[in-house]
mmCIF file with all atom_site columns, C-alpha atoms in Angstrom:
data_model
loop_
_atom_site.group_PDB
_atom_site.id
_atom_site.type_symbol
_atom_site.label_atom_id
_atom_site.label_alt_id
_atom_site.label_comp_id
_atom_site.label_asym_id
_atom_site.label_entity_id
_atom_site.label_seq_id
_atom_site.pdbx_PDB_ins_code
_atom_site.Cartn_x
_atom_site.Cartn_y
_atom_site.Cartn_z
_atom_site.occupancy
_atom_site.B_iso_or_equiv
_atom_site.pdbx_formal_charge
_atom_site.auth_seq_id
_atom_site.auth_comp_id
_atom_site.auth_asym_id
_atom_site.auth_atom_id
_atom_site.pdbx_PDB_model_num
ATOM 1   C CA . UNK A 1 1   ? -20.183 51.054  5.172   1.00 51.00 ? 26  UNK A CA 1
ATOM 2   C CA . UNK A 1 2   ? -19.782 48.840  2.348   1.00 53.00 ? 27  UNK A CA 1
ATOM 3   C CA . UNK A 1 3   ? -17.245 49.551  -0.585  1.00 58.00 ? 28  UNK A CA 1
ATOM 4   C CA . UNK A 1 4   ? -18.365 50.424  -3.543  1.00 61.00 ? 29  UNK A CA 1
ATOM 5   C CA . UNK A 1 5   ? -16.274 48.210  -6.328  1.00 61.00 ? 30  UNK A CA 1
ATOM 6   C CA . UNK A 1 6   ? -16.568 47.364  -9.892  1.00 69.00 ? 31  UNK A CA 1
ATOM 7   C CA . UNK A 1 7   ? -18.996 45.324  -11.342 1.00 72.00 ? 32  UNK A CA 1
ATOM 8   C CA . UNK A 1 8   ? -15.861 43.151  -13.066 1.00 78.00 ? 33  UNK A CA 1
ATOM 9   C CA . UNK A 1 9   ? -13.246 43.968  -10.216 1.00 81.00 ? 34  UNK A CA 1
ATOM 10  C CA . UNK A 1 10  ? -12.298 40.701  -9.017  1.00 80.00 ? 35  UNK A CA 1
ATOM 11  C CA . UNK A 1 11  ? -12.837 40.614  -5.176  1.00 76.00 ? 36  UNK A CA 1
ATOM 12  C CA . UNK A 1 12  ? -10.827 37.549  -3.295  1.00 76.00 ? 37  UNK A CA 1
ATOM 13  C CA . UNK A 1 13  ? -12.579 35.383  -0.872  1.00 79.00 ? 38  UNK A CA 1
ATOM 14  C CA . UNK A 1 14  ? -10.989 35.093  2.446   1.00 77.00 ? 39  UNK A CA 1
ATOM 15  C CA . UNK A 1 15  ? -12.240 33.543  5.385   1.00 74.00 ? 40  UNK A CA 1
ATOM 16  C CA . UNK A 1 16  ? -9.855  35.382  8.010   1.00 79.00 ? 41  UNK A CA 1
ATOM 17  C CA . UNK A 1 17  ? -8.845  38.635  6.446   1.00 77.00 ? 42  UNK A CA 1
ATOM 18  C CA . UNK A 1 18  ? -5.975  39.370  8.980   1.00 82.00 ? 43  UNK A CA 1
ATOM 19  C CA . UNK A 1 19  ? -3.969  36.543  7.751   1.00 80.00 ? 44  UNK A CA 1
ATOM 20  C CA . UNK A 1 20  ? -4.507  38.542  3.708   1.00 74.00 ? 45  UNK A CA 1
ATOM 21  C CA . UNK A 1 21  ? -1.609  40.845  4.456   1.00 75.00 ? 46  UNK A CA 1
ATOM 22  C CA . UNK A 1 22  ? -0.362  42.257  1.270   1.00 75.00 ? 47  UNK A CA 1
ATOM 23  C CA . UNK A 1 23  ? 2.100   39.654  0.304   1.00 78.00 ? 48  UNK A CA 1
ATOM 24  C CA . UNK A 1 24  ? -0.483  36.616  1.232   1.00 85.00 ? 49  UNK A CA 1
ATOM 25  C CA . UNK A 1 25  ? -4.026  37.576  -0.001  1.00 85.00 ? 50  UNK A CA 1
ATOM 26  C CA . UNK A 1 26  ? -3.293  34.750  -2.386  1.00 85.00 ? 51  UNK A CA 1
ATOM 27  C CA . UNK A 1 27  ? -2.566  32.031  -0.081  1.00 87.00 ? 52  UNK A CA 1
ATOM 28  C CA . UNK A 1 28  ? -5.222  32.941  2.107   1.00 87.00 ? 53  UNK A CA 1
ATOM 29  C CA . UNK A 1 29  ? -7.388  32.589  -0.842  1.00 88.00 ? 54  UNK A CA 1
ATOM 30  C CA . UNK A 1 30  ? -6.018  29.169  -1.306  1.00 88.00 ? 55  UNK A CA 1
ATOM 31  C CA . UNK A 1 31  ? -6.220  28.076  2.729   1.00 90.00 ? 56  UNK A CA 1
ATOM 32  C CA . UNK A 1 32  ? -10.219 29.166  2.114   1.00 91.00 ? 57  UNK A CA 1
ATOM 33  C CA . UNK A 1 33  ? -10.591 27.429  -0.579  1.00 91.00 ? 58  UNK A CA 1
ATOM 34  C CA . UNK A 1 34  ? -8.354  24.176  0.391   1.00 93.00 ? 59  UNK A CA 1
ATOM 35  C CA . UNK A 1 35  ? -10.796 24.215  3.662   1.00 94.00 ? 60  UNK A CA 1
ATOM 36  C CA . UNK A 1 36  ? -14.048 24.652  1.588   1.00 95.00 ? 61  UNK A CA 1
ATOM 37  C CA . UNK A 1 37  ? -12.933 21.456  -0.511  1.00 94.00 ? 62  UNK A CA 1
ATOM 38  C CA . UNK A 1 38  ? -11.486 19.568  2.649   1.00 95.00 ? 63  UNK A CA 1
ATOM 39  C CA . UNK A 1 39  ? -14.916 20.031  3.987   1.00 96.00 ? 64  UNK A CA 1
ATOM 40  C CA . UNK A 1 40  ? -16.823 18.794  1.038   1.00 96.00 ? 65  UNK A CA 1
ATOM 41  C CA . UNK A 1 41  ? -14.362 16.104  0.321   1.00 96.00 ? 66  UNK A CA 1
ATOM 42  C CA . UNK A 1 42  ? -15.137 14.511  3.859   1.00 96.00 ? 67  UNK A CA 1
ATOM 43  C CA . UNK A 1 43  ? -19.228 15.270  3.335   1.00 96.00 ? 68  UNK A CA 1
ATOM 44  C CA . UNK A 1 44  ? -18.723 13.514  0.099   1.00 96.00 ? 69  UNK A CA 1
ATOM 45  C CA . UNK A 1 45  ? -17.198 10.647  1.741   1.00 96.00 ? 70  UNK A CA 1
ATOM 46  C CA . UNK A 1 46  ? -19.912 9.818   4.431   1.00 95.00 ? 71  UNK A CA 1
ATOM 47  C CA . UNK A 1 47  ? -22.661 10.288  1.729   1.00 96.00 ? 72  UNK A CA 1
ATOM 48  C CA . UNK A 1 48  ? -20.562 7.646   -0.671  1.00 97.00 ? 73  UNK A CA 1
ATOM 49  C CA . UNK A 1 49  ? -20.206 5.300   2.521   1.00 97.00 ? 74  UNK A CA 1
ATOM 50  C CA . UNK A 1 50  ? -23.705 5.546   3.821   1.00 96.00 ? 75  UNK A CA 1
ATOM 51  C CA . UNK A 1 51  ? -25.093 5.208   -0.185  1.00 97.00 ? 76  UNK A CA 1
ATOM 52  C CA . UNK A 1 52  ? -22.875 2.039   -0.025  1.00 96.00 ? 77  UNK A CA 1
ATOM 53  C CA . UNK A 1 53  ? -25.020 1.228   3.666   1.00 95.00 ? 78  UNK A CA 1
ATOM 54  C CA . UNK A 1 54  ? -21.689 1.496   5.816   1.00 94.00 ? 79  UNK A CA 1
ATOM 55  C CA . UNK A 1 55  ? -23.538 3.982   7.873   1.00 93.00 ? 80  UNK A CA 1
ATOM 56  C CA . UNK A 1 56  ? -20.699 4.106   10.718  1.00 94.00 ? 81  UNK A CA 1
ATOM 57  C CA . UNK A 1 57  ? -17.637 4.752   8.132   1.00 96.00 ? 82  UNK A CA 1
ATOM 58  C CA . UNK A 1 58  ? -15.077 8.022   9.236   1.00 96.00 ? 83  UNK A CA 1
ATOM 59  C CA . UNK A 1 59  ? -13.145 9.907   6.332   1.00 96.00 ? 84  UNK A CA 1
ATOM 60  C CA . UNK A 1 60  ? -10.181 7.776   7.464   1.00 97.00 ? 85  UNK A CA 1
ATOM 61  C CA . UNK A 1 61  ? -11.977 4.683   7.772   1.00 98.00 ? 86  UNK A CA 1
ATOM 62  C CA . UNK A 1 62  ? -12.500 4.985   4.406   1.00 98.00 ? 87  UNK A CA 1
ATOM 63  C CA . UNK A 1 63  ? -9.199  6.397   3.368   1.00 98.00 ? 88  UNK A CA 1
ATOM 64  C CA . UNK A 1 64  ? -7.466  3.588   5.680   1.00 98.00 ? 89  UNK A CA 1
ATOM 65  C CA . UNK A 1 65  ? -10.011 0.936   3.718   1.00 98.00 ? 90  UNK A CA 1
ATOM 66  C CA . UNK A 1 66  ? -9.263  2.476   -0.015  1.00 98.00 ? 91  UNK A CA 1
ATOM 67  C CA . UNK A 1 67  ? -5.683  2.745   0.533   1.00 98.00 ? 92  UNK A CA 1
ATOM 68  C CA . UNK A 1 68  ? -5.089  -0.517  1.840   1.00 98.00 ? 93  UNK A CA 1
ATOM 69  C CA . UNK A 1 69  ? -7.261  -2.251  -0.874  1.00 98.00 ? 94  UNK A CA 1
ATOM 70  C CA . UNK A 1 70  ? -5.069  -0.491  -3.192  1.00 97.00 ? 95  UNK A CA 1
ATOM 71  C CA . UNK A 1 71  ? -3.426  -2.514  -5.834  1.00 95.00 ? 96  UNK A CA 1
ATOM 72  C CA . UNK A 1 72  ? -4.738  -5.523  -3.369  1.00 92.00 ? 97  UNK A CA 1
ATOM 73  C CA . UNK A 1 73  ? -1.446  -5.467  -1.382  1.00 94.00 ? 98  UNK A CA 1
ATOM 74  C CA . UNK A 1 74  ? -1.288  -5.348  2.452   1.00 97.00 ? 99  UNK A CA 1
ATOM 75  C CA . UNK A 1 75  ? -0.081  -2.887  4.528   1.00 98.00 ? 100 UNK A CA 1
ATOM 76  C CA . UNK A 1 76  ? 1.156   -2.321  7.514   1.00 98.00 ? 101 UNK A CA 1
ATOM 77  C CA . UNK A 1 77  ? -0.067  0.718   9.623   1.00 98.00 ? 102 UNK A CA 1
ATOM 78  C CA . UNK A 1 78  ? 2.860   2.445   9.283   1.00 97.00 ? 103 UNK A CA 1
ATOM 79  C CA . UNK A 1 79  ? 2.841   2.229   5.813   1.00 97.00 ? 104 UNK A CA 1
ATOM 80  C CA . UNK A 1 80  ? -1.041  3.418   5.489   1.00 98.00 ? 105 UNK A CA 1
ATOM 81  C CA . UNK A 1 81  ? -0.461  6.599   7.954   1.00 97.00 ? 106 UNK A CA 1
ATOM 82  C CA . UNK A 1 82  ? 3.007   7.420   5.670   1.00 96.00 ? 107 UNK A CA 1
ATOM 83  C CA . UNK A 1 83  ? 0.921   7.189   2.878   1.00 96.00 ? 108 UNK A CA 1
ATOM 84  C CA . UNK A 1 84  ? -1.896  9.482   4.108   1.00 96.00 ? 109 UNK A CA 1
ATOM 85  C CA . UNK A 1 85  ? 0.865   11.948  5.325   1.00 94.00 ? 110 UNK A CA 1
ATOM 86  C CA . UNK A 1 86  ? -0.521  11.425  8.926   1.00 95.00 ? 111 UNK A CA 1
ATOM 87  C CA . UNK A 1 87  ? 1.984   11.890  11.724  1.00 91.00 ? 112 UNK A CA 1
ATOM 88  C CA . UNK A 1 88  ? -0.535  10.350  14.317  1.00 90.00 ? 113 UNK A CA 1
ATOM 89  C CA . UNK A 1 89  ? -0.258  6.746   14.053  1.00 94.00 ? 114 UNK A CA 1
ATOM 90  C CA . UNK A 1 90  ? -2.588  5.671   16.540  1.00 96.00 ? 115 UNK A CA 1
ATOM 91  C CA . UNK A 1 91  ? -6.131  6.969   15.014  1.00 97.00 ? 116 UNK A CA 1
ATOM 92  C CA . UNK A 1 92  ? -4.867  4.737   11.950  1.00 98.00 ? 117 UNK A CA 1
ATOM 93  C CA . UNK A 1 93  ? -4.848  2.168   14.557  1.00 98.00 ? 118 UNK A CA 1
ATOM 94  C CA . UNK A 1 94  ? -8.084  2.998   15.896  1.00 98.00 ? 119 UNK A CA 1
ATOM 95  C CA . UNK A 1 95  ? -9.709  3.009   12.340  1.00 98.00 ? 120 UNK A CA 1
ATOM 96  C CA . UNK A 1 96  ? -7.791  -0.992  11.299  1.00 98.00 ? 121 UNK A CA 1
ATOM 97  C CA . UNK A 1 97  ? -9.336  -2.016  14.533  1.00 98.00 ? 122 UNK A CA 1
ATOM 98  C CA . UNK A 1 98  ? -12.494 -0.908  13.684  1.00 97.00 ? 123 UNK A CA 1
ATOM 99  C CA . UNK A 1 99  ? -12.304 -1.879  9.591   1.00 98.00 ? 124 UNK A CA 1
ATOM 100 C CA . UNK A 1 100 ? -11.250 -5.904  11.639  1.00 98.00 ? 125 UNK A CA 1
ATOM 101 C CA . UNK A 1 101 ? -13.844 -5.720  13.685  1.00 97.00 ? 126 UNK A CA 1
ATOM 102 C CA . UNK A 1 102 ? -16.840 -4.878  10.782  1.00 97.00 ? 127 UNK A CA 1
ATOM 103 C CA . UNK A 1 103 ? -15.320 -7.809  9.366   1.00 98.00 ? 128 UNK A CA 1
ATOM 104 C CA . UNK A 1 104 ? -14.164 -5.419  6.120   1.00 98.00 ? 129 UNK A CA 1
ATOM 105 C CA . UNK A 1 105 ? -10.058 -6.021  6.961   1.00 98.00 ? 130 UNK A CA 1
ATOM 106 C CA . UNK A 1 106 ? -7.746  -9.118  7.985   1.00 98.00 ? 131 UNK A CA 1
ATOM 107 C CA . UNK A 1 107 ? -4.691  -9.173  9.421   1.00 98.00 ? 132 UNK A CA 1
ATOM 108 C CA . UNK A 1 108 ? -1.703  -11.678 9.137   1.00 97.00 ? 133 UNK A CA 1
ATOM 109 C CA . UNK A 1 109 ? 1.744   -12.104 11.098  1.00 97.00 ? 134 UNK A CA 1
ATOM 110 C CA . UNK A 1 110 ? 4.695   -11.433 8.935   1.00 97.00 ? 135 UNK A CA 1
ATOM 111 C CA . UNK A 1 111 ? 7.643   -11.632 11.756  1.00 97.00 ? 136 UNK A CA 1
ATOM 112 C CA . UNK A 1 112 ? 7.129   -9.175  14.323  1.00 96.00 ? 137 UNK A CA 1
ATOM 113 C CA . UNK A 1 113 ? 5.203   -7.198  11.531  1.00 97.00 ? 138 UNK A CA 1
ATOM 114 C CA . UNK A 1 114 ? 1.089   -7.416  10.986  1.00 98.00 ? 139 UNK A CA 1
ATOM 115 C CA . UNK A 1 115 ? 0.078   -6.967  7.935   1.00 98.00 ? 140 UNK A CA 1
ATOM 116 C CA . UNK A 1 116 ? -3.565  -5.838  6.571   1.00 98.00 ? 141 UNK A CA 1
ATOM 117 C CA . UNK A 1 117 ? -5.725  -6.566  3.939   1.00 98.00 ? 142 UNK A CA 1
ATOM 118 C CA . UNK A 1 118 ? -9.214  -6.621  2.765   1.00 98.00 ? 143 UNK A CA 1
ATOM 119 C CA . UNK A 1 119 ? -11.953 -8.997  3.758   1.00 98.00 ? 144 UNK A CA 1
ATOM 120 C CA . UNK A 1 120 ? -14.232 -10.149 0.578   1.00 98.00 ? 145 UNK A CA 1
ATOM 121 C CA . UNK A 1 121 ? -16.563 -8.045  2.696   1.00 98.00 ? 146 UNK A CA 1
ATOM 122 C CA . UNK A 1 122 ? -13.987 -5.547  2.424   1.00 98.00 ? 147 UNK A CA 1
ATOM 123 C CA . UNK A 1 123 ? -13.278 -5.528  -1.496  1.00 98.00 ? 148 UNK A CA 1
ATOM 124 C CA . UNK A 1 124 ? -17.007 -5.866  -1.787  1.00 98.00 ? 149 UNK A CA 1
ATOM 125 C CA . UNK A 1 125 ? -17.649 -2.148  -0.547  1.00 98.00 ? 150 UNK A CA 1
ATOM 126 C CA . UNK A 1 126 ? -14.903 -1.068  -1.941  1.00 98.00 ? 151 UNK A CA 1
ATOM 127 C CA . UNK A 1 127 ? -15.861 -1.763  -5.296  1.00 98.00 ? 152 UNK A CA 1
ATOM 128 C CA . UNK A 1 128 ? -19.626 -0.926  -4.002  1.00 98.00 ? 153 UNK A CA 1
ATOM 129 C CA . UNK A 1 129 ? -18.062 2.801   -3.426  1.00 98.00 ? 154 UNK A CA 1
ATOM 130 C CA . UNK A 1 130 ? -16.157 3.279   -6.726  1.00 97.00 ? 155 UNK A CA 1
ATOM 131 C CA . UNK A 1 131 ? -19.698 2.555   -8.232  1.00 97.00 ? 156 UNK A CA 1
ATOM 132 C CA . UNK A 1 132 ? -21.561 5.080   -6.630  1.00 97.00 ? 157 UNK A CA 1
ATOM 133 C CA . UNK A 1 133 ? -18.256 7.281   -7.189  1.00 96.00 ? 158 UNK A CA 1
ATOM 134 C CA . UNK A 1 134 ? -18.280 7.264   -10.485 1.00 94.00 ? 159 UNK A CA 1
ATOM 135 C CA . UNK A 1 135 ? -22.239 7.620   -11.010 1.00 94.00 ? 160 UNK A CA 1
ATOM 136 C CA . UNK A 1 136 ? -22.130 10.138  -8.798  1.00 93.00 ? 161 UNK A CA 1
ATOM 137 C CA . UNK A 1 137 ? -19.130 12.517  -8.947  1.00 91.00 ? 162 UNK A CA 1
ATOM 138 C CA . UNK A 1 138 ? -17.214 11.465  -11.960 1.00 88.00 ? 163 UNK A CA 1
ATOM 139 C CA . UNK A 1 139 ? -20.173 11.888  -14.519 1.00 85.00 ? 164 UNK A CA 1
ATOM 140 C CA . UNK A 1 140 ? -20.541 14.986  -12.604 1.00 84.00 ? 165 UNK A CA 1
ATOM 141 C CA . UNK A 1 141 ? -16.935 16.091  -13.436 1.00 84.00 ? 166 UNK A CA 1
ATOM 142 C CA . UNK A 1 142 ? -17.212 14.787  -17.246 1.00 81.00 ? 167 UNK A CA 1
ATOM 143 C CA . UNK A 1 143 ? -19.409 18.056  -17.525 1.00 80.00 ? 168 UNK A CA 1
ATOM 144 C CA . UNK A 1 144 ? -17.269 20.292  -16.199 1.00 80.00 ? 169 UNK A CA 1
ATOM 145 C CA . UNK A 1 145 ? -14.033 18.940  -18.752 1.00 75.00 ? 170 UNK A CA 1
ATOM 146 C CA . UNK A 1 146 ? -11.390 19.556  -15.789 1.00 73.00 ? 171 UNK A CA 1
ATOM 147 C CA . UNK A 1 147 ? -9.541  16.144  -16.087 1.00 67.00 ? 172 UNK A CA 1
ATOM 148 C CA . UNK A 1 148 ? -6.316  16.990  -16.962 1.00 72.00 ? 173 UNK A CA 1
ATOM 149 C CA . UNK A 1 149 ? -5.829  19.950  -15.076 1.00 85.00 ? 174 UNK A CA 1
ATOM 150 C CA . UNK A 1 150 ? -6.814  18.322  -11.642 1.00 86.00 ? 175 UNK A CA 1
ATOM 151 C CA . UNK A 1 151 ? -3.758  16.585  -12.915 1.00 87.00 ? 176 UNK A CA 1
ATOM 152 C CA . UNK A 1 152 ? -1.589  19.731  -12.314 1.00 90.00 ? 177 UNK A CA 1
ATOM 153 C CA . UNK A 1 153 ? -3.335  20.781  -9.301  1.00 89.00 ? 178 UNK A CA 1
ATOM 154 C CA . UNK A 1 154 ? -2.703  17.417  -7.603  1.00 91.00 ? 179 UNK A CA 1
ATOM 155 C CA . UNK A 1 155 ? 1.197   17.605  -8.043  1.00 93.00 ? 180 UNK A CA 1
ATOM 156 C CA . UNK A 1 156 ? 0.977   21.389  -7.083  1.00 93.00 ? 181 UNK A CA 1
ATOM 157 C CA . UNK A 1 157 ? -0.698  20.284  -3.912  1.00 93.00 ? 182 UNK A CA 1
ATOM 158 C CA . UNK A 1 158 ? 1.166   17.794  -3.143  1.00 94.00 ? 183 UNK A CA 1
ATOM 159 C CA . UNK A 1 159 ? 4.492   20.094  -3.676  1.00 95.00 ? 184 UNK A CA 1
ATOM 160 C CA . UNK A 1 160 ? 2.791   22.487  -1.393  1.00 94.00 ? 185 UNK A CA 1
ATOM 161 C CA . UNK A 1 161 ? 2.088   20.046  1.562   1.00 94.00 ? 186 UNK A CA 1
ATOM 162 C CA . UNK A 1 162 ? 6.110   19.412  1.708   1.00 95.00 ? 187 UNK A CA 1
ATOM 163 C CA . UNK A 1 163 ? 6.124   23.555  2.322   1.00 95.00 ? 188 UNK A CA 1
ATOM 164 C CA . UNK A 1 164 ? 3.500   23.465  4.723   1.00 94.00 ? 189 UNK A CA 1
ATOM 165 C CA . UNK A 1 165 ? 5.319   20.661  6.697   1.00 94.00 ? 190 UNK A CA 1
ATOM 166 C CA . UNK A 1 166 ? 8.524   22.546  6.270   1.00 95.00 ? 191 UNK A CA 1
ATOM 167 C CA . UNK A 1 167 ? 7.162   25.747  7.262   1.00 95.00 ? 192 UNK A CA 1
ATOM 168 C CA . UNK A 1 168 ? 5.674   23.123  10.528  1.00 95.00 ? 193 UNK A CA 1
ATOM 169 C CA . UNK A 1 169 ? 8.915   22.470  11.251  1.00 94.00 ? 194 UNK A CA 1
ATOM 170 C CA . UNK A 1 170 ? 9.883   25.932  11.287  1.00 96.00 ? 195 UNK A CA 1
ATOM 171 C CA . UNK A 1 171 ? 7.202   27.024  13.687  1.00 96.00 ? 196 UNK A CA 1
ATOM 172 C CA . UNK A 1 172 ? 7.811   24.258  16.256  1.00 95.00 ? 197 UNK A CA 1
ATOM 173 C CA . UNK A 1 173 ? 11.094  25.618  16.575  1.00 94.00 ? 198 UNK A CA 1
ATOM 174 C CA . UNK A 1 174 ? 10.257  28.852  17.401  1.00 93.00 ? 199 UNK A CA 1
#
């Protein structure tokens, strides 16, 4: 039997509703919503790729690619995996070896350090992808007038990924 609620009641959107208890209806909220835009952020991402015809580009290929290109200084893969807050090393690994092999990243010797940077090749689709990005998704976001509150929402994110990794750490030593 279906509730009967008010026609202006605001009614929360939860994708698990046992994890809604009555002190986290609002983060579960958030965690559906974060996953919803997590979803669509990676969609977006292979459309952008394959519109820039790099058909077999990952999400992390392409944040491994964009982040190293990134004021056009190389990077070790320690240093891109920090960066992308990923604790698993090895599929940043996986996707350099890949970005060397498609001829899109080089890599140079610095000591017992390797270094990576972009290929022309590499800067070439790079640039190819902030075209279609901003034809595509930032005219789309001009309409919608949210610039500087993504702002704010980026630095509260980013606050709350240090409490989800503490709240990690809590949980793995349970």
């Amino acid at each position: 039997m279906v509730k009967e609620t008010n026609k202006n009641e605001y009614v929360p959107i939860l994708s698990s509703s046992h994890l809604g208890g009555e002190n986290a209806q609002e983060l579960s909220e958030f965690e559906y919503g974060l996953v919803m835009v997590n979803n669509a952020f990676q969609r977006w991402m292979q459309s952008c790729s394959t519109a820039c015809e790099q058909h077999n580009l990952s999400t992390l290929d392409n944040l491994v690619i964009h982040n190293i290109y990134h004021r056009d200084r190389a990077k070790r893969i320690t240093d891109v995996a920090f960066t992308l807050n990923l604790d698993e090393s090895h599929n940043v690994s996986y996707s350099v070896r890949k970005l060397v092999k498609a001829d899109m990243l080089q890599h140079e010797k610095r000591g017992k350090e390797t270094y990576y940077s972009v290929t022309p090749a590499g800067k070439e689709y790079c640039m190819e992808y902030a075209k279609v990005r901003e034809k595509c998704l930032i005219q789309a976001l001009d309409h919608l007038s949210v610039d500087s509150s993504l702002s704010e929402v980026a630095k509260l994110m980013r606050t709350l990924s240090g409490v989800y990794a503490q709240a990690s750490r809590a949980a793995s030593s349970l």
